[in-house]
Amino acid sequence: ALFLDSQVVYINSAMGPQVAPAGWLLNNASSSSTVRFWEYRSTDLIGAPLDVSQRIASSRQISDAENAQLIDIDQVSATVSER
């Protein structure tokens, strides 16, 4: 199945060694420009910041302001109801 215009956001996530340094795979996506892989303050299982330097090119680290919008339930509800 194609998941065009998909979005995945890891927020304050603790990740073990089973997560590859690339972070994500583009499975059947025709373009990485239509898929958003975002991440905010990911850590390893003991709480140390993850090295995200090897993440795939279509991923990015989000800012404090972007994180605040994503975790604001009123903002999320408004965005969903607009669709």
CSV table of C-alpha atoms in Angstrom, one decimal, residues 2 5-7 14 41 43 45 51 57-58 70 73 76 81:
chain,number,residue,atom,x,y,z
A,2,LEU,CA,1.1,3.5,-0.7
A,5,ASP,CA,1.2,12.5,2.4
A,6,SER,CA,1.9,10.4,5.5
A,7,GLN,CA,3.3,12.0,8.7
A,14,ALA,CA,13.2,6.6,24.0
A,41,ARG,CA,14.2,15.1,21.5
A,43,THR,CA,16.8,9.6,23.4
A,45,LEU,CA,16.9,3.9,26.6
A,51,ASP,CA,22.7,10.7,17.3
A,57,ALA,CA,17.3,13.0,4.1
A,58,SER,CA,13.5,13.3,4.3
A,70,LEU,CA,1.8,19.3,17.8
A,73,ILE,CA,-4.8,19.3,21.8
A,76,VAL,CA,-4.7,19.3,16.8
A,81,SER,CA,-11.9,19.3,12.0
